[in-house]
């Protein structure tokens, strides 16, 4: 049975274009809807928890910048409609799983750095997304930057 709803989780770096291209090929061949998600982690997580200041303005700027970057990134893929571009805020694993469930996705596509060793096989974020995913997960190997 072909995939009908494909979600690509991306950090919007240039090395992720082959991941989206692979997902787009799958979507085109099966007539699936293609969606893109970028997850912004809360700034407090980056600082290790409690931060004694209000970060709401910085977080809004981060969100606005991510939305702009997502749109520029997605414009390179015909058929990736604006309503299929998502920005989520939280822990990547939880947000990707949540969106996949909400959108009835049957495939999540992520990039994999393919590092050596079982623990590094997919990288921390891709590995997190794999475990407990509500649907199939495709890890597309990313090429090392020269």
GROMACS .gro file of C-alpha atoms in nm:
model
  146
    1UNK     CA    1   0.000   0.000   0.000
    2UNK     CA    2   0.156   0.333  -0.100
    3UNK     CA    3   0.221   0.611   0.149
    4UNK     CA    4  -0.041   0.883   0.163
    5UNK     CA    5   0.096   1.138   0.413
    6UNK     CA    6   0.472   1.191   0.440
    7UNK     CA    7   0.628   1.415   0.704
    8UNK     CA    8   0.989   1.532   0.669
    9UNK     CA    9   1.160   1.648   0.989
   10UNK     CA   10   1.439   1.893   0.910
   11UNK     CA   11   1.678   2.130   1.083
   12UNK     CA   12   1.680   2.346   0.765
   13UNK     CA   13   2.052   2.305   0.696
   14UNK     CA   14   2.165   2.276   0.336
   15UNK     CA   15   2.274   1.916   0.387
   16UNK     CA   16   1.905   1.826   0.441
   17UNK     CA   17   1.803   1.892   0.080
   18UNK     CA   18   1.868   1.529  -0.025
   19UNK     CA   19   1.636   1.418   0.256
   20UNK     CA   20   1.352   1.636   0.128
   21UNK     CA   21   1.426   1.538  -0.233
   22UNK     CA   22   1.400   1.168  -0.142
   23UNK     CA   23   1.071   1.231   0.039
   24UNK     CA   24   0.941   1.432  -0.255
   25UNK     CA   25   1.027   1.147  -0.493
   26UNK     CA   26   0.833   0.907  -0.271
   27UNK     CA   27   0.539   1.146  -0.250
   28UNK     CA   28   0.533   1.200  -0.627
   29UNK     CA   29   0.549   0.827  -0.703
   30UNK     CA   30   0.266   0.741  -0.465
   31UNK     CA   31   0.054   1.056  -0.490
   32UNK     CA   32   0.114   1.131  -0.121
   33UNK     CA   33   0.082   1.463   0.055
   34UNK     CA   34   0.426   1.594   0.155
   35UNK     CA   35   0.471   1.795   0.474
   36UNK     CA   36   0.774   1.957   0.633
   37UNK     CA   37   0.836   2.026   1.002
   38UNK     CA   38   1.107   2.216   1.181
   39UNK     CA   39   1.112   2.198   1.560
   40UNK     CA   40   1.241   2.482   1.774
   41UNK     CA   41   1.365   2.372   2.113
   42UNK     CA   42   1.281   2.600   2.406
   43UNK     CA   43   1.571   2.828   2.497
   44UNK     CA   44   1.545   2.722   2.859
   45UNK     CA   45   1.640   2.367   2.749
   46UNK     CA   46   1.954   2.500   2.584
   47UNK     CA   47   2.051   2.675   2.907
   48UNK     CA   48   1.979   2.369   3.119
   49UNK     CA   49   1.650   2.460   3.281
   50UNK     CA   50   1.563   2.766   3.484
   51UNK     CA   51   1.665   3.096   3.331
   52UNK     CA   52   1.619   3.400   3.555
   53UNK     CA   53   1.491   3.622   3.273
   54UNK     CA   54   1.199   3.649   3.034
   55UNK     CA   55   1.292   3.487   2.704
   56UNK     CA   56   0.958   3.538   2.530
   57UNK     CA   57   1.082   3.815   2.298
   58UNK     CA   58   1.388   3.613   2.198
   59UNK     CA   59   1.174   3.304   2.146
   60UNK     CA   60   0.934   3.496   1.922
   61UNK     CA   61   1.228   3.625   1.716
   62UNK     CA   62   1.359   3.268   1.694
   63UNK     CA   63   1.016   3.149   1.577
   64UNK     CA   64   0.986   3.428   1.317
   65UNK     CA   65   1.335   3.358   1.182
   66UNK     CA   66   1.261   2.985   1.164
   67UNK     CA   67   0.937   3.052   0.974
   68UNK     CA   68   1.128   3.265   0.720
   69UNK     CA   69   1.403   3.002   0.684
   70UNK     CA   70   1.145   2.725   0.645
   71UNK     CA   71   0.968   2.913   0.367
   72UNK     CA   72   1.293   2.984   0.179
   73UNK     CA   73   1.399   2.621   0.222
   74UNK     CA   74   1.060   2.485   0.108
   75UNK     CA   75   1.029   2.712  -0.197
   76UNK     CA   76   1.281   2.487  -0.370
   77UNK     CA   77   1.027   2.203  -0.376
   78UNK     CA   78   0.727   2.243  -0.608
   79UNK     CA   79   0.415   2.107  -0.451
   80UNK     CA   80   0.526   2.170  -0.092
   81UNK     CA   81   0.236   2.399  -0.013
   82UNK     CA   82   0.258   2.669   0.256
   83UNK     CA   83  -0.013   2.494   0.459
   84UNK     CA   84   0.207   2.182   0.467
   85UNK     CA   85   0.500   2.365   0.628
   86UNK     CA   86   0.502   2.341   1.006
   87UNK     CA   87   0.701   2.502   1.284
   88UNK     CA   88   0.671   2.327   1.619
   89UNK     CA   89   0.800   2.435   1.957
   90UNK     CA   90   0.926   2.179   2.208
   91UNK     CA   91   1.125   1.856   2.218
   92UNK     CA   92   1.184   1.731   1.860
   93UNK     CA   93   1.080   1.371   1.924
   94UNK     CA   94   0.754   1.464   2.092
   95UNK     CA   95   0.663   1.733   1.841
   96UNK     CA   96   0.739   1.520   1.534
   97UNK     CA   97   0.537   1.231   1.677
   98UNK     CA   98   0.249   1.465   1.770
   99UNK     CA   99   0.235   1.620   1.425
  100UNK     CA  100   0.263   1.280   1.255
  101UNK     CA  101  -0.041   1.162   1.453
  102UNK     CA  102  -0.238   1.483   1.392
  103UNK     CA  103  -0.175   1.468   1.018
  104UNK     CA  104  -0.232   1.091   0.990
  105UNK     CA  105   0.119   1.040   0.855
  106UNK     CA  106   0.222   0.695   0.749
  107UNK     CA  107   0.589   0.787   0.695
  108UNK     CA  108   0.835   1.017   0.872
  109UNK     CA  109   1.156   1.097   0.684
  110UNK     CA  110   1.468   1.213   0.871
  111UNK     CA  111   1.833   1.264   0.789
  112UNK     CA  112   2.100   1.032   0.924
  113UNK     CA  113   2.468   1.113   0.955
  114UNK     CA  114   2.550   0.741   0.954
  115UNK     CA  115   2.817   0.764   1.222
  116UNK     CA  116   2.990   0.445   1.328
  117UNK     CA  117   2.867   0.235   1.614
  118UNK     CA  118   2.517   0.129   1.705
  119UNK     CA  119   2.461   0.416   1.948
  120UNK     CA  120   2.555   0.674   1.681
  121UNK     CA  121   2.380   0.502   1.392
  122UNK     CA  122   2.114   0.765   1.344
  123UNK     CA  123   2.231   1.052   1.561
  124UNK     CA  124   2.046   1.162   1.869
  125UNK     CA  125   1.749   1.343   1.713
  126UNK     CA  126   1.687   1.091   1.434
  127UNK     CA  127   1.726   0.806   1.682
  128UNK     CA  128   1.477   0.970   1.919
  129UNK     CA  129   1.224   1.011   1.637
  130UNK     CA  130   1.263   0.647   1.537
  131UNK     CA  131   1.176   0.514   1.881
  132UNK     CA  132   0.805   0.526   1.953
  133UNK     CA  133   0.715   0.670   1.613
  134UNK     CA  134   0.347   0.627   1.526
  135UNK     CA  135   0.433   0.516   1.171
  136UNK     CA  136   0.720   0.404   0.947
  137UNK     CA  137   1.045   0.604   0.960
  138UNK     CA  138   1.289   0.640   0.672
  139UNK     CA  139   1.642   0.754   0.758
  140UNK     CA  140   1.815   0.911   0.457
  141UNK     CA  141   2.191   0.913   0.487
  142UNK     CA  142   2.342   1.259   0.481
  143UNK     CA  143   2.672   1.311   0.303
  144UNK     CA  144   2.957   1.448   0.507
  145UNK     CA  145   3.046   1.809   0.437
  146UNK     CA  146   3.378   1.834   0.259
   0.00000   0.00000   0.00000
